[in-house]
Amino acid sequence: MAGNLDAQIKESQAQVQEAQTKIAELTGRIETAREKMATGADISIDIENATLDDVHAHTQVMNANIAELIMGLDDVTAGFSKDFDEMRSKTGWETFVGIFSKHRSESLRQERMRTASIDDKLQDLISKSDTIVQLLQSQLDMLNDQKARVETNLTETLDDREAVVGALEKLKADIQALDPKIIELENKISMEQDAAARTKLESELAELNARYNEMVQQEQVNLARSQTLERYIEKGKTWVDSLQNQAATQMVLINKLQTDTKQRVVLYDALSKSLKTAQQQDVAHRINEIGVQTDKEAQAAMASIGTATNQKMADMMEAHEEHMVFARDVLEAKAKADERFARRFAEIVEKHDKNLYGA
């Protein structure tokens, strides 16, 4: 399982790197379009090429892989219970040896407990969790950075479009104001009998028509620019929403992993206390057995050892309440993190729980 986790982590690192490249590339296209637009160039092709589909498809695969990785970490943690049980109980060989020598059987068990590698396994698991959290945090930081850049672009573009729309509305009003004047001049020309006066009126009409045509042409230019800005803004808004949703997903994954890591630390702490308690109880029983067979002086020495052991046990029991309160808080936080994770990655959780891989 450890090898699989290591391989999955490497795969996730590669997927995150590729996702970041695609995200940066798309933001770059949007920024390039903004620069072209500032020069008056047509950016229609740039906007159409800035498709989100490829990014979404890869991000979905990346998050699914990381979600399965988190489920794998949970499986490994759950598997620790078997290791704990084996440490608390005797092996078949130790039980067999106990038939001939109880002392030798206990000695073998204590030696096995002393050299047990649960600590190493748990620390390795926590290390893997931390590695994935760092990976996800890097992705989250990148998403927030990209979102800030696009939002800055959008703010400037929204201001530009507001100015263009304002100019367009003014042009429309001016064009509408010219219509009555043109009609009035046309009526005057049709009724004018004097050639000189008629020529003057026709010159005024030609000037008005020229202004009218120029304003209509400017209206078309501004309208086209307004439409381009509108498409750019919609693309930018869609991308910001996408980045926001991706960031939310990363936060769910990070929250689940961080809470799981705390829970694993509690798990290890509980194991350590449990084993220490078991060892102290064994030592206390052994001291009692030895004490019966020794003289009074040895009994006094053993009694003092027993007192010290009891004192240590009392201290541990007093600390137990604090430990349990902390453990309960962590477990409650884990339940909430698990619920959020399950809602966001319901398909992955179902596949994992029902072992539907490859189906």
CSV table of C-alpha atoms in Angstrom, one decimal:
chain,number,residue,atom,x,y,z
A,1,MET,CA,0.0,0.0,0.0
A,2,ALA,CA,2.9,2.4,0.8
A,3,GLY,CA,4.3,1.9,-2.6
A,4,ASN,CA,0.9,2.7,-4.2
A,5,LEU,CA,0.6,5.8,-2.0
A,6,ASP,CA,4.0,7.0,-3.1
A,7,ALA,CA,3.2,6.4,-6.7
A,8,GLN,CA,-0.1,8.2,-6.4
A,9,ILE,CA,1.6,11.2,-4.7
A,10,LYS,CA,4.0,11.4,-7.6
A,11,GLU,CA,1.2,11.2,-10.1
A,12,SER,CA,-0.7,13.9,-8.2
A,13,GLN,CA,2.3,16.1,-8.2
A,14,ALA,CA,2.6,15.8,-12.0
A,15,GLN,CA,-1.1,16.4,-12.5
A,16,VAL,CA,-1.0,19.5,-10.3
A,17,GLN,CA,2.0,20.8,-12.3
A,18,GLU,CA,0.1,20.3,-15.5
A,19,ALA,CA,-3.1,21.9,-14.2
A,20,GLN,CA,-1.1,24.9,-13.0
A,21,THR,CA,0.4,25.2,-16.5
A,22,LYS,CA,-3.0,25.1,-18.2
A,23,ILE,CA,-4.5,27.6,-15.7
A,24,ALA,CA,-1.6,30.0,-16.2
A,25,GLU,CA,-1.9,29.6,-19.9
A,26,LEU,CA,-5.6,30.4,-19.9
A,27,THR,CA,-5.1,33.5,-17.7
A,28,GLY,CA,-2.3,34.5,-20.0
A,29,ARG,CA,-4.6,34.3,-23.0
A,30,ILE,CA,-7.1,36.5,-21.3
A,31,GLU,CA,-4.4,39.1,-20.4
A,32,THR,CA,-3.1,39.0,-23.9
A,33,ALA,CA,-6.6,39.7,-25.3
A,34,ARG,CA,-6.8,42.6,-22.9
A,35,GLU,CA,-3.5,44.0,-24.3
A,36,LYS,CA,-4.6,43.6,-27.9
A,37,MET,CA,-8.0,45.2,-27.1
A,38,ALA,CA,-6.2,48.3,-25.7
A,39,THR,CA,-4.6,48.8,-29.2
A,40,GLY,CA,-8.0,48.5,-30.9
A,41,ALA,CA,-7.2,45.0,-32.4
A,42,ASP,CA,-10.0,42.4,-32.9
A,43,ILE,CA,-9.8,39.9,-30.1
A,44,SER,CA,-12.7,37.6,-31.1
A,45,ILE,CA,-10.4,34.7,-32.0
A,46,ASP,CA,-8.5,35.1,-28.7
A,47,ILE,CA,-11.7,35.0,-26.7
A,48,GLU,CA,-12.9,31.9,-28.5
A,49,ASN,CA,-9.6,30.2,-28.1
A,50,ALA,CA,-9.6,30.8,-24.3
A,51,THR,CA,-11.7,27.7,-23.7
A,52,LEU,CA,-12.2,26.4,-20.1
A,53,ASP,CA,-13.1,22.9,-21.1
A,54,ASP,CA,-9.6,21.5,-21.3
A,55,VAL,CA,-8.7,23.0,-17.9
A,56,HIS,CA,-11.9,21.7,-16.3
A,57,ALA,CA,-11.4,18.2,-17.6
A,58,HIS,CA,-7.8,18.0,-16.3
A,59,THR,CA,-8.7,19.6,-13.0
A,60,GLN,CA,-11.5,17.0,-12.5
A,61,VAL,CA,-9.1,14.2,-13.1
A,62,MET,CA,-6.5,15.7,-10.7
A,63,ASN,CA,-9.0,16.2,-7.9
A,64,ALA,CA,-10.4,12.7,-8.4
A,65,ASN,CA,-6.9,11.3,-8.1
A,66,ILE,CA,-6.2,13.3,-4.9
A,67,ALA,CA,-9.5,12.3,-3.4
A,68,GLU,CA,-8.7,8.6,-4.0
A,69,LEU,CA,-5.3,9.2,-2.5
A,70,ILE,CA,-7.0,10.7,0.7
A,71,MET,CA,-9.3,7.6,0.8
A,72,GLY,CA,-6.1,5.4,0.6
A,73,LEU,CA,-4.6,7.3,3.5
A,74,ASP,CA,-7.8,6.6,5.5
A,75,ASP,CA,-7.5,2.9,4.6
A,76,VAL,CA,-4.0,2.8,5.9
A,77,THR,CA,-5.0,4.5,9.2
A,78,ALA,CA,-7.9,2.1,9.7
A,79,GLY,CA,-5.4,-0.8,9.2
A,80,PHE,CA,-3.4,0.4,12.2
A,81,SER,CA,-6.1,-1.1,14.5
A,82,LYS,CA,-4.8,-4.5,13.5
A,83,ASP,CA,-1.2,-3.5,14.4
A,84,PHE,CA,-2.5,-2.2,17.8
A,85,ASP,CA,-4.3,-5.4,18.6
A,86,GLU,CA,-1.2,-7.4,17.7
A,87,MET,CA,0.9,-5.3,20.0
A,88,ARG,CA,-1.6,-5.7,22.9
A,89,SER,CA,-2.0,-9.5,22.5
A,90,LYS,CA,0.5,-12.3,22.3
A,91,THR,CA,1.5,-13.9,19.1
A,92,GLY,CA,1.0,-17.7,18.5
A,93,TRP,CA,4.7,-18.3,19.2
A,94,GLU,CA,4.7,-16.2,22.4
A,95,THR,CA,1.6,-18.1,23.6
A,96,PHE,CA,3.3,-21.4,22.8
A,97,VAL,CA,6.4,-20.4,24.7
A,98,GLY,CA,4.2,-19.4,27.7
A,99,ILE,CA,3.2,-23.0,28.1
A,100,PHE,CA,6.8,-23.7,29.2
A,101,SER,CA,7.9,-20.4,30.6
A,102,LYS,CA,5.6,-17.5,31.4
A,103,HIS,CA,8.5,-15.2,32.1
A,104,ARG,CA,10.1,-16.0,28.7
A,105,SER,CA,6.8,-15.4,26.9
A,106,GLU,CA,6.4,-12.0,28.6
A,107,SER,CA,10.0,-11.2,27.7
A,108,LEU,CA,9.4,-11.9,24.1
A,109,ARG,CA,6.3,-9.8,24.0
A,110,GLN,CA,7.9,-6.9,25.7
A,111,GLU,CA,10.8,-7.0,23.3
A,112,ARG,CA,8.4,-7.1,20.3
A,113,MET,CA,6.6,-4.1,21.7
A,114,ARG,CA,9.8,-2.2,22.3
A,115,THR,CA,10.9,-2.7,18.7
A,116,ALA,CA,7.4,-2.3,17.1
A,117,SER,CA,7.4,0.1,14.1
A,118,ILE,CA,4.0,1.6,14.6
A,119,ASP,CA,5.6,5.0,15.3
A,120,ASP,CA,7.6,4.9,12.0
A,121,LYS,CA,4.5,3.8,10.1
A,122,LEU,CA,2.3,6.6,11.5
A,123,GLN,CA,5.0,9.2,11.1
A,124,ASP,CA,5.4,8.1,7.5
A,125,LEU,CA,1.6,8.5,7.0
A,126,ILE,CA,1.6,11.9,8.6
A,127,SER,CA,4.5,12.9,6.4
A,128,LYS,CA,2.6,11.8,3.3
A,129,SER,CA,-0.5,13.8,4.5
A,130,ASP,CA,1.7,16.9,5.0
A,131,THR,CA,3.2,16.4,1.5
A,132,ILE,CA,-0.2,16.3,-0.1
A,133,VAL,CA,-1.4,19.3,2.0
A,134,GLN,CA,1.6,21.3,0.7
A,135,LEU,CA,0.8,20.3,-2.8
A,136,LEU,CA,-2.8,21.4,-2.4
A,137,GLN,CA,-1.8,24.6,-0.7
A,138,SER,CA,0.5,25.4,-3.6
A,139,GLN,CA,-2.4,24.9,-6.0
A,140,LEU,CA,-4.8,27.0,-3.8
A,141,ASP,CA,-2.2,29.8,-3.7
A,142,MET,CA,-1.8,29.7,-7.4
A,143,LEU,CA,-5.6,29.7,-8.0
A,144,ASN,CA,-6.0,32.8,-5.7
A,145,ASP,CA,-3.2,34.5,-7.5
A,146,GLN,CA,-4.7,33.8,-10.9
A,147,LYS,CA,-8.2,35.0,-9.7
A,148,ALA,CA,-6.7,38.3,-8.4
A,149,ARG,CA,-5.1,38.9,-11.8
A,150,VAL,CA,-8.2,38.2,-13.8
A,151,GLU,CA,-10.3,40.3,-11.4
A,152,THR,CA,-8.0,43.3,-11.9
A,153,ASN,CA,-8.4,42.9,-15.7
A,154,LEU,CA,-12.1,42.7,-15.3
A,155,THR,CA,-12.3,45.9,-13.2
A,156,GLU,CA,-10.4,47.8,-15.9
A,157,THR,CA,-12.5,46.3,-18.7
A,158,LEU,CA,-15.8,47.0,-16.9
A,159,ASP,CA,-14.7,50.7,-16.6
A,160,ASP,CA,-13.8,50.6,-20.4
A,161,ARG,CA,-17.2,49.2,-21.3
A,162,GLU,CA,-19.0,51.7,-19.1
A,163,ALA,CA,-17.2,54.5,-21.0
A,164,VAL,CA,-18.0,52.9,-24.4
A,165,VAL,CA,-21.7,52.4,-23.5
A,166,GLY,CA,-21.8,56.0,-22.3
A,167,ALA,CA,-20.4,57.3,-25.6
A,168,LEU,CA,-22.8,55.0,-27.5
A,169,GLU,CA,-25.8,56.4,-25.7
A,170,LYS,CA,-24.6,60.0,-26.4
A,171,LEU,CA,-24.2,59.2,-30.1
A,172,LYS,CA,-27.7,57.7,-30.3
A,173,ALA,CA,-29.1,60.8,-28.7
A,174,ASP,CA,-27.1,63.1,-31.0
A,175,ILE,CA,-28.2,61.0,-34.1
A,176,GLN,CA,-31.9,61.2,-33.0
A,177,ALA,CA,-31.5,65.0,-32.5
A,178,LEU,CA,-30.2,65.4,-36.1
A,179,ASP,CA,-33.1,63.6,-37.7
A,180,PRO,CA,-35.7,66.4,-37.2
A,181,LYS,CA,-33.1,69.0,-38.4
A,182,ILE,CA,-32.5,66.9,-41.6
A,183,ILE,CA,-36.2,66.5,-42.2
A,184,GLU,CA,-36.7,70.2,-41.7
A,185,LEU,CA,-34.0,71.1,-44.2
A,186,GLU,CA,-35.3,68.7,-46.7
A,187,ASN,CA,-38.8,70.3,-46.4
A,188,LYS,CA,-37.3,73.7,-46.8
A,189,ILE,CA,-35.4,72.7,-49.9
A,190,SER,CA,-38.5,71.2,-51.5
A,191,MET,CA,-40.4,74.4,-51.0
A,192,GLU,CA,-37.5,76.9,-51.8
A,193,GLN,CA,-37.8,78.6,-55.2
A,194,ASP,CA,-34.8,80.8,-55.1
A,195,ALA,CA,-31.7,79.0,-56.5
A,196,ALA,CA,-29.2,80.7,-54.3
A,197,ALA,CA,-31.1,80.1,-51.2
A,198,ARG,CA,-31.8,76.5,-52.3
A,199,THR,CA,-28.1,75.9,-52.9
A,200,LYS,CA,-27.2,77.2,-49.4
A,201,LEU,CA,-29.8,74.9,-47.9
A,202,GLU,CA,-28.5,72.0,-49.8
A,203,SER,CA,-25.0,72.7,-48.6
A,204,GLU,CA,-26.3,72.8,-45.0
A,205,LEU,CA,-28.1,69.5,-45.7
A,206,ALA,CA,-25.0,67.9,-47.1
A,207,GLU,CA,-23.0,69.0,-44.0
A,208,LEU,CA,-25.7,67.6,-41.7
A,209,ASN,CA,-25.8,64.3,-43.7
A,210,ALA,CA,-22.0,64.0,-43.4
A,211,ARG,CA,-22.2,64.6,-39.7
A,212,TYR,CA,-25.0,62.1,-39.5
A,213,ASN,CA,-23.2,59.4,-41.5
A,214,GLU,CA,-20.0,60.0,-39.4
A,215,MET,CA,-22.0,59.6,-36.2
A,216,VAL,CA,-23.7,56.4,-37.4
A,217,GLN,CA,-20.3,55.0,-38.4
A,218,GLN,CA,-18.9,55.9,-35.0
A,219,GLU,CA,-22.0,54.3,-33.4
A,220,GLN,CA,-21.3,51.0,-35.2
A,221,VAL,CA,-17.7,51.1,-34.1
A,222,ASN,CA,-18.6,51.7,-30.5
A,223,LEU,CA,-21.3,49.0,-30.7
A,224,ALA,CA,-18.9,46.5,-32.0
A,225,ARG,CA,-16.4,47.5,-29.3
A,226,SER,CA,-19.1,47.2,-26.6
A,227,GLN,CA,-20.0,43.7,-27.8
A,228,THR,CA,-16.4,42.7,-27.8
A,229,LEU,CA,-15.9,44.0,-24.3
A,230,GLU,CA,-19.1,42.2,-23.2
A,231,ARG,CA,-17.8,38.9,-24.5
A,232,TYR,CA,-14.5,39.4,-22.9
A,233,ILE,CA,-16.2,40.3,-19.6
A,234,GLU,CA,-18.4,37.2,-19.7
A,235,LYS,CA,-15.3,35.0,-20.4
A,236,GLY,CA,-13.4,36.7,-17.5
A,237,LYS,CA,-16.4,36.3,-15.1
A,238,THR,CA,-16.7,32.6,-16.1
A,239,TRP,CA,-13.0,32.1,-15.5
A,240,VAL,CA,-13.1,33.8,-12.1
A,241,ASP,CA,-16.1,31.6,-11.1
A,242,SER,CA,-14.2,28.6,-12.2
A,243,LEU,CA,-11.1,29.6,-10.2
A,244,GLN,CA,-13.3,30.3,-7.2
A,245,ASN,CA,-14.9,26.8,-7.5
A,246,GLN,CA,-11.5,25.2,-7.9
A,247,ALA,CA,-10.2,27.0,-4.8
A,248,ALA,CA,-13.3,25.8,-2.8
A,249,THR,CA,-12.5,22.2,-3.8
A,250,GLN,CA,-8.9,22.6,-2.8
A,251,MET,CA,-10.0,24.0,0.6
A,252,VAL,CA,-12.3,21.0,1.2
A,253,LEU,CA,-9.4,18.6,0.4
A,254,ILE,CA,-7.0,20.6,2.6
A,255,ASN,CA,-9.5,20.7,5.5
A,256,LYS,CA,-10.0,16.9,5.2
A,257,LEU,CA,-6.3,16.1,5.2
A,258,GLN,CA,-5.4,18.5,8.0
A,259,THR,CA,-8.2,17.1,10.2
A,260,ASP,CA,-7.2,13.6,9.3
A,261,THR,CA,-3.5,14.3,10.3
A,262,LYS,CA,-4.7,15.6,13.7
A,263,GLN,CA,-6.8,12.5,14.1
A,264,ARG,CA,-3.8,10.3,13.3
A,265,VAL,CA,-1.7,12.1,15.9
A,266,VAL,CA,-4.5,11.5,18.5
A,267,LEU,CA,-4.6,7.9,17.4
A,268,TYR,CA,-0.9,7.4,18.0
A,269,ASP,CA,-1.1,9.3,21.3
A,270,ALA,CA,-3.9,7.0,22.4
A,271,LEU,CA,-1.8,3.9,21.4
A,272,SER,CA,1.2,5.1,23.3
A,273,LYS,CA,-0.8,5.7,26.5
A,274,SER,CA,-2.5,2.4,26.1
A,275,LEU,CA,0.7,0.4,25.7
A,276,LYS,CA,2.4,2.3,28.5
A,277,THR,CA,-0.6,1.6,30.8
A,278,ALA,CA,-0.4,-2.1,29.8
A,279,GLN,CA,3.3,-2.2,30.5
A,280,GLN,CA,3.0,-0.5,33.9
A,281,GLN,CA,0.3,-2.9,34.9
A,282,ASP,CA,2.5,-5.9,33.9
A,283,VAL,CA,5.4,-4.4,35.9
A,284,ALA,CA,3.2,-3.8,38.9
A,285,HIS,CA,1.9,-7.4,38.8
A,286,ARG,CA,5.4,-8.7,38.4
A,287,ILE,CA,6.7,-6.6,41.4
A,288,ASN,CA,3.9,-8.0,43.5
A,289,GLU,CA,4.8,-11.6,42.6
A,290,ILE,CA,8.4,-11.0,43.3
A,291,GLY,CA,7.7,-9.1,46.5
A,292,VAL,CA,5.9,-12.1,48.1
A,293,GLN,CA,9.0,-14.2,47.7
A,294,THR,CA,11.5,-11.7,49.1
A,295,ASP,CA,12.4,-10.5,52.5
A,296,LYS,CA,11.0,-7.4,54.2
A,297,GLU,CA,13.8,-5.1,52.9
A,298,ALA,CA,13.1,-6.2,49.4
A,299,GLN,CA,9.4,-5.8,50.0
A,300,ALA,CA,9.9,-2.2,51.2
A,301,ALA,CA,11.9,-1.5,48.1
A,302,MET,CA,9.3,-3.0,45.9
A,303,ALA,CA,6.6,-1.1,47.7
A,304,SER,CA,8.3,2.2,47.0
A,305,ILE,CA,8.6,1.2,43.3
A,306,GLY,CA,4.9,0.3,43.4
A,307,THR,CA,4.1,3.7,45.0
A,308,ALA,CA,6.0,5.4,42.2
A,309,THR,CA,4.2,3.4,39.6
A,310,ASN,CA,0.8,4.2,41.1
A,311,GLN,CA,1.7,7.9,41.3
A,312,LYS,CA,2.6,7.8,37.6
A,313,MET,CA,-0.6,6.0,36.9
A,314,ALA,CA,-2.5,8.7,38.8
A,315,ASP,CA,-0.9,11.5,36.9
A,316,MET,CA,-1.7,9.7,33.7
A,317,MET,CA,-5.4,9.3,34.7
A,318,GLU,CA,-5.6,12.9,35.6
A,319,ALA,CA,-4.3,13.9,32.2
A,320,HIS,CA,-6.7,11.4,30.6
A,321,GLU,CA,-9.6,13.8,30.8
A,322,GLU,CA,-7.8,16.6,28.9
A,323,HIS,CA,-6.6,14.1,26.3
A,324,MET,CA,-10.2,12.8,25.8
A,325,VAL,CA,-11.6,16.3,25.5
A,326,PHE,CA,-9.0,17.1,22.8
A,327,ALA,CA,-9.6,13.7,21.1
A,328,ARG,CA,-13.4,14.4,21.1
A,329,ASP,CA,-12.9,17.8,19.5
A,330,VAL,CA,-10.7,16.4,16.8
A,331,LEU,CA,-13.2,13.6,16.1
A,332,GLU,CA,-16.0,16.1,15.8
A,333,ALA,CA,-13.9,18.2,13.4
A,334,LYS,CA,-13.1,15.1,11.4
A,335,ALA,CA,-16.8,14.2,11.1
A,336,LYS,CA,-17.5,17.6,9.7
A,337,ALA,CA,-14.5,17.4,7.3
A,338,ASP,CA,-15.6,13.9,6.2
A,339,GLU,CA,-19.1,15.2,5.5
A,340,ARG,CA,-17.9,18.1,3.3
A,341,PHE,CA,-15.5,15.7,1.5
A,342,ALA,CA,-18.2,13.1,0.9
A,343,ARG,CA,-20.6,15.7,-0.5
A,344,ARG,CA,-18.0,17.1,-2.9
A,345,PHE,CA,-16.6,13.7,-3.9
A,346,ALA,CA,-19.7,11.4,-3.6
A,347,GLU,CA,-18.8,9.4,-6.7
A,348,ILE,CA,-15.2,8.8,-5.5
A,349,VAL,CA,-16.4,7.8,-2.0
A,350,GLU,CA,-19.0,5.4,-3.4
A,351,LYS,CA,-16.4,3.8,-5.7
A,352,HIS,CA,-14.1,3.4,-2.8
A,353,ASP,CA,-16.7,2.0,-0.4
A,354,LYS,CA,-18.1,-0.5,-2.9
A,355,ASN,CA,-14.7,-1.4,-4.4
A,356,LEU,CA,-15.9,-0.5,-7.9
A,357,TYR,CA,-12.5,0.2,-9.3
A,358,GLY,CA,-12.2,-0.8,-13.0
A,359,ALA,CA,-16.0,-1.5,-13.1
